[in-house]
Coordinates of C-alpha atoms (C1' of nucleotides) in Angstrom, one line a residue:
Chain A
M1 CA 1.5 -12.7 -48.6
E2 CA 0.0 -12.1 -45.3
K3 CA 2.3 -10.2 -42.9
S4 CA 2.6 -12.1 -39.6
Q5 CA 1.8 -9.9 -36.7
K6 CA 3.7 -10.0 -33.5
I7 CA 1.4 -10.5 -30.5
I8 CA 2.5 -8.5 -27.5
F9 CA 1.3 -9.3 -24.0
A10 CA 1.3 -7.1 -21.1
S11 CA 4.6 -7.2 -19.3
D12 CA 3.7 -8.2 -15.7
E13 CA 6.2 -9.7 -13.3
N14 CA 6.1 -13.0 -15.2
C15 CA 7.2 -11.4 -18.5
P16 CA 10.4 -13.1 -19.7
V17 CA 12.0 -9.8 -20.5
R18 CA 11.3 -8.6 -17.0
R19 CA 12.5 -11.8 -15.4
S20 CA 15.7 -11.6 -17.4
L21 CA 16.2 -8.0 -16.5
N22 CA 15.6 -8.7 -12.8
L23 CA 18.6 -11.0 -12.8
L24 CA 20.8 -9.3 -15.4
G25 CA 19.7 -5.7 -15.4
G26 CA 22.4 -4.5 -13.0
K27 CA 24.8 -1.9 -14.2
W28 CA 27.8 -4.3 -14.5
T29 CA 26.2 -7.7 -14.7
L30 CA 26.1 -8.3 -18.4
L31 CA 29.4 -6.7 -18.9
I32 CA 31.0 -9.1 -16.4
L33 CA 29.4 -12.1 -18.1
F34 CA 30.6 -10.7 -21.5
Q35 CA 34.2 -10.3 -20.3
I36 CA 34.4 -13.8 -18.8
N37 CA 32.9 -15.1 -22.0
E38 CA 34.4 -18.5 -22.9
R39 CA 37.5 -18.2 -20.8
I40 CA 38.7 -19.1 -17.4
I41 CA 39.7 -15.9 -15.8
R42 CA 41.2 -14.8 -12.6
Y43 CA 39.7 -12.1 -10.4
G44 CA 42.5 -9.7 -11.0
E45 CA 42.4 -10.2 -14.7
L46 CA 38.7 -9.5 -14.7
K47 CA 39.2 -6.4 -12.7
R48 CA 41.7 -5.1 -15.2
A49 CA 39.4 -6.1 -18.1
I50 CA 36.7 -3.7 -16.8
P51 CA 38.3 -0.4 -16.1
G52 CA 36.3 1.7 -13.7
I53 CA 34.5 -1.0 -11.8
S54 CA 35.1 -0.9 -8.0
E55 CA 36.3 -4.0 -6.2
K56 CA 33.2 -4.0 -4.2
M57 CA 30.9 -4.1 -7.2
L58 CA 33.0 -6.7 -9.0
I59 CA 33.1 -9.1 -6.0
Q60 CA 29.5 -8.4 -5.2
E61 CA 28.4 -9.1 -8.7
L62 CA 30.6 -12.2 -8.9
N63 CA 29.1 -13.5 -5.7
F64 CA 25.6 -12.9 -7.0
L65 CA 26.4 -14.6 -10.3
V66 CA 27.9 -17.6 -8.6
E67 CA 24.9 -17.8 -6.2
H68 CA 22.6 -17.8 -9.2
K69 CA 24.6 -20.4 -11.1
F70 CA 25.7 -18.1 -14.0
V71 CA 29.3 -18.4 -13.0
S72 CA 31.4 -21.1 -11.3
K73 CA 34.3 -20.3 -9.1
K74 CA 37.4 -22.3 -8.3
A75 CA 39.7 -21.2 -5.5
Y76 CA 43.2 -22.6 -5.2
P77 CA 44.7 -22.8 -1.7
E78 CA 47.8 -20.9 -2.6
I79 CA 49.6 -17.8 -1.4
P80 CA 49.0 -15.4 -2.8
P81 CA 45.4 -16.6 -3.5
R82 CA 44.3 -17.6 -6.9
V83 CA 40.6 -17.7 -7.8
E84 CA 39.3 -18.6 -11.3
Y85 CA 35.9 -17.8 -12.7
S86 CA 34.2 -19.2 -15.7
L87 CA 30.7 -19.3 -17.1
T88 CA 28.4 -22.2 -16.4
K89 CA 26.1 -23.7 -19.0
L90 CA 23.5 -21.2 -17.9
G91 CA 26.0 -18.3 -18.0
L92 CA 27.0 -19.2 -21.5
K93 CA 23.3 -18.8 -22.5
T94 CA 23.5 -15.1 -21.6
L95 CA 26.2 -14.4 -24.1
P96 CA 23.8 -13.7 -27.0
I97 CA 22.4 -10.9 -24.9
A98 CA 25.7 -9.1 -24.6
D99 CA 26.4 -9.9 -28.2
T100 CA 23.3 -8.2 -29.3
L101 CA 24.2 -5.2 -27.1
A102 CA 27.6 -5.1 -28.8
T103 CA 26.2 -5.3 -32.2
F104 CA 23.8 -2.5 -31.5
G105 CA 26.5 -0.3 -30.0
L106 CA 28.8 -0.9 -33.0
E107 CA 26.1 -0.4 -35.7
S108 CA 23.9 2.2 -34.2
L109 CA 25.7 4.3 -31.7
T110 CA 28.1 7.2 -32.6
Chain B
M1 CA 60.8 -15.2 -16.6
E2 CA 59.1 -14.7 -20.0
K3 CA 55.5 -15.8 -19.9
S4 CA 53.1 -15.4 -22.7
Q5 CA 50.5 -13.0 -21.6
K6 CA 46.9 -13.5 -22.5
I7 CA 45.5 -10.6 -24.5
I8 CA 42.5 -9.2 -22.9
F9 CA 40.2 -6.8 -24.7
A10 CA 39.3 -4.5 -21.9
S11 CA 35.9 -3.0 -21.7
D12 CA 36.6 0.6 -21.2
E13 CA 34.1 3.4 -21.7
N14 CA 34.3 2.9 -25.5
C15 CA 33.3 -0.7 -25.4
P16 CA 30.1 -1.1 -27.4
V17 CA 28.4 -3.2 -24.7
R18 CA 29.1 -0.5 -22.2
R19 CA 27.9 2.3 -24.5
S20 CA 24.7 0.4 -25.2
L21 CA 24.2 -0.2 -21.5
N22 CA 24.7 3.4 -20.7
L23 CA 21.7 4.3 -22.8
L24 CA 19.5 1.2 -22.4
G25 CA 20.5 -0.2 -19.0
G26 CA 17.8 1.4 -17.0
K27 CA 15.4 -0.8 -15.1
W28 CA 12.5 0.0 -17.4
T29 CA 14.1 1.2 -20.6
L30 CA 14.3 -2.0 -22.7
L31 CA 10.9 -3.1 -21.4
I32 CA 9.3 0.1 -22.6
L33 CA 11.0 -0.2 -26.1
F34 CA 9.8 -3.8 -26.2
Q35 CA 6.3 -2.9 -25.4
I36 CA 6.1 -0.2 -28.0
N37 CA 7.6 -2.5 -30.5
E38 CA 6.2 -2.0 -34.0
R39 CA 3.0 -0.4 -32.9
I40 CA 1.7 3.1 -32.4
I41 CA 0.7 3.2 -28.8
R42 CA -0.9 5.7 -26.5
Y43 CA 0.5 6.7 -23.2
G44 CA -2.4 5.1 -21.3
E45 CA -2.1 1.8 -23.2
L46 CA 1.6 1.7 -22.5
K47 CA 1.0 2.2 -18.8
R48 CA -1.5 -0.6 -18.7
A49 CA 0.9 -2.8 -20.7
I50 CA 3.6 -2.5 -18.0
P51 CA 1.8 -3.2 -14.7
G52 CA 3.7 -1.9 -11.7
I53 CA 5.5 1.0 -13.4
S54 CA 4.8 4.4 -11.8
E55 CA 3.6 7.2 -13.9
K56 CA 6.7 9.1 -12.9
M57 CA 9.1 6.5 -14.2
L58 CA 7.1 5.9 -17.4
I59 CA 7.0 9.5 -18.4
Q60 CA 10.6 10.0 -17.3
E61 CA 11.8 7.2 -19.5
L62 CA 9.6 8.2 -22.4
N63 CA 11.0 11.7 -22.3
F64 CA 14.5 10.3 -22.2
L65 CA 13.8 8.0 -25.1
V66 CA 12.3 10.8 -27.2
E67 CA 15.2 13.0 -26.3
H68 CA 17.7 10.3 -27.5
K69 CA 15.7 9.6 -30.6
F70 CA 14.7 6.1 -29.8
V71 CA 11.0 7.0 -29.7
S72 CA 8.9 9.6 -31.5
K73 CA 5.9 11.3 -30.0
K74 CA 2.9 12.7 -31.6
A75 CA 0.4 14.8 -29.5
Y76 CA -3.0 15.6 -30.8
P77 CA -4.6 18.8 -29.7
E78 CA -7.8 17.1 -28.5
I79 CA -9.7 17.0 -25.2
P80 CA -9.1 14.7 -23.5
P81 CA -5.5 14.7 -24.7
R82 CA -4.2 11.9 -27.0
V83 CA -0.5 11.2 -27.3
E84 CA 1.0 8.5 -29.4
Y85 CA 4.4 6.9 -29.1
S86 CA 6.2 4.8 -31.6
L87 CA 9.8 3.6 -32.3
T88 CA 12.1 5.5 -34.6
K89 CA 14.4 3.8 -36.9
L90 CA 17.0 3.8 -34.2
G91 CA 14.5 2.5 -31.6
L92 CA 13.5 -0.4 -33.9
K93 CA 17.2 -1.4 -33.9
T94 CA 17.0 -2.1 -30.1
L95 CA 14.3 -4.7 -30.5
P96 CA 16.7 -7.6 -31.1
I97 CA 18.1 -6.8 -27.6
A98 CA 14.8 -7.2 -25.9
D99 CA 14.1 -10.3 -28.1
T100 CA 17.2 -11.9 -26.9
L101 CA 16.3 -11.2 -23.3
A102 CA 12.9 -12.7 -23.9
T103 CA 14.4 -15.8 -25.5
F104 CA 16.7 -16.2 -22.6
G105 CA 13.9 -15.8 -20.1
L106 CA 11.7 -18.3 -21.8
E107 CA 14.4 -20.9 -22.4
S108 CA 16.6 -20.6 -19.4
L109 CA 14.7 -19.2 -16.5
T110 CA 12.4 -21.2 -14.3
Chain C
dC1 C1' 63.0 -6.3 8.7
dT2 C1' 59.8 -4.0 5.2
dT3 C1' 57.1 -4.2 1.1
dA4 C1' 54.4 -6.3 -2.4
dT5 C1' 50.9 -9.5 -4.0
dT6 C1' 46.0 -11.3 -4.3
dT7 C1' 41.3 -11.9 -3.1
dC8 C1' 38.0 -10.4 -0.4
dT9 C1' 35.3 -8.0 3.7
dA10 C1' 33.4 -4.2 6.4
dA11 C1' 32.0 0.4 7.4
dC12 C1' 30.6 4.4 5.7
dT13 C1' 28.9 8.0 2.3
dT14 C1' 26.9 9.5 -2.0
dT15 C1' 24.1 9.0 -5.8
dT16 C1' 20.1 7.2 -8.2
dA17 C1' 15.7 4.9 -8.4
dG18 C1' 11.3 4.8 -7.0
dG19 C1' 6.9 5.9 -4.0
dT20 C1' 3.4 9.1 -2.7
dT21 C1' 0.6 12.8 -3.0
dA22 C1' -1.1 16.6 -5.2
dG23 C1' -2.5 19.3 -8.9
dT24 C1' -3.3 21.2 -14.1
dA25 C1' -6.4 21.6 -18.2
dC26 C1' -10.6 20.9 -20.7
dC27 C1' -14.4 18.4 -22.2
dT28 C1' -18.0 14.7 -21.6
dT29 C1' -21.3 12.2 -19.1
dA30 C1' -24.6 11.7 -15.3
Chain D
dT1 C1' -23.5 20.5 -10.2
dA2 C1' -20.1 17.0 -9.7
dA3 C1' -17.4 13.3 -11.2
dG4 C1' -14.5 11.0 -14.8
dG5 C1' -11.1 10.6 -18.3
dT6 C1' -6.4 11.9 -20.3
dA7 C1' -1.5 13.1 -20.2
dC8 C1' 1.2 15.0 -17.8
dT9 C1' 4.3 18.1 -13.9
dA10 C1' 6.2 19.1 -9.3
dA11 C1' 7.6 18.5 -4.7
dC12 C1' 8.9 15.6 -1.2
dC13 C1' 10.8 11.6 1.0
dT14 C1' 12.5 6.8 1.5
dA15 C1' 14.9 2.7 -0.3
dA16 C1' 18.2 0.7 -3.1
dA17 C1' 22.3 0.8 -5.8
dA18 C1' 26.8 2.1 -6.2
dG19 C1' 31.2 4.3 -4.8
dT20 C1' 35.0 5.2 -1.3
dT21 C1' 38.2 3.9 2.0
dA22 C1' 40.6 0.9 4.9
dG23 C1' 42.4 -3.3 6.0
dA24 C1' 43.1 -8.6 6.7
dA25 C1' 45.7 -12.9 5.8
dA26 C1' 49.7 -15.4 4.3
dT27 C1' 53.9 -15.8 2.1
dA28 C1' 57.8 -14.5 -0.9
dA29 C1' 60.9 -11.2 -2.5
dG30 C1' 64.3 -7.7 -1.5

DNA sequence: CTTATTTCTAACTTTTAGGTTAGTACCTTA
DNA sequence: TAAGGTACTAACCTAAAAGTTAGAAATAAG
């Protein structure tokens, strides 16, 4: 049997790995997507789900993810305010990335 | 007021996604691992394979990856010098991550 | 009345990433 | 003689990312 050889191209700015990392390579980005996952989750829940993240970074990332259509946001005109976040169709497609990171962490890191 | 509380699996510092990102979340880290892939590659080749990376960042990341046993390094005592890098067993296990990033980039990014 | 809740904004500081320039060592080629 | 190739290291400085702190707005609970 002939062994199929993987062809690797130079990774310029158009490389899909690089384009993905440009969007998702932030320190918290994939973790936030992973935590939202398939649920509808409020801002405060999300904050508690990611201990250590600052409010600034969380809201900044959420704004970024909403702007780039990974996450959709629904705000209820209530007092105190209630805002729910969930993944869009595009956001759901990022879940395999976080899953692969989780698998690697579980299987290969001490 | 008894209300059933949604159980949230918080991503603290022990979360496998977070542990993986701590090691591999750098701007260039996964891209370098992806480019080395299953080959034995020289420093200069790798540099050409990642247009735009500075020598400082490339060597800095390579040193980090060697130190953390993702990459092995073999230097030949020749003039001009020749240094070959390849993935260790651990490094090979990171390839699915980059592959998932590549798939996402190809399928979901314009 | 005060206090708490929730989501988010703004100003400011610190930390990290990255850019630039220079240089090392030794041999080969022109 | 000089320039080129190769794989780095070091020093310096700027830009970007991330962290810290404070507070607003509206209402309800105490």
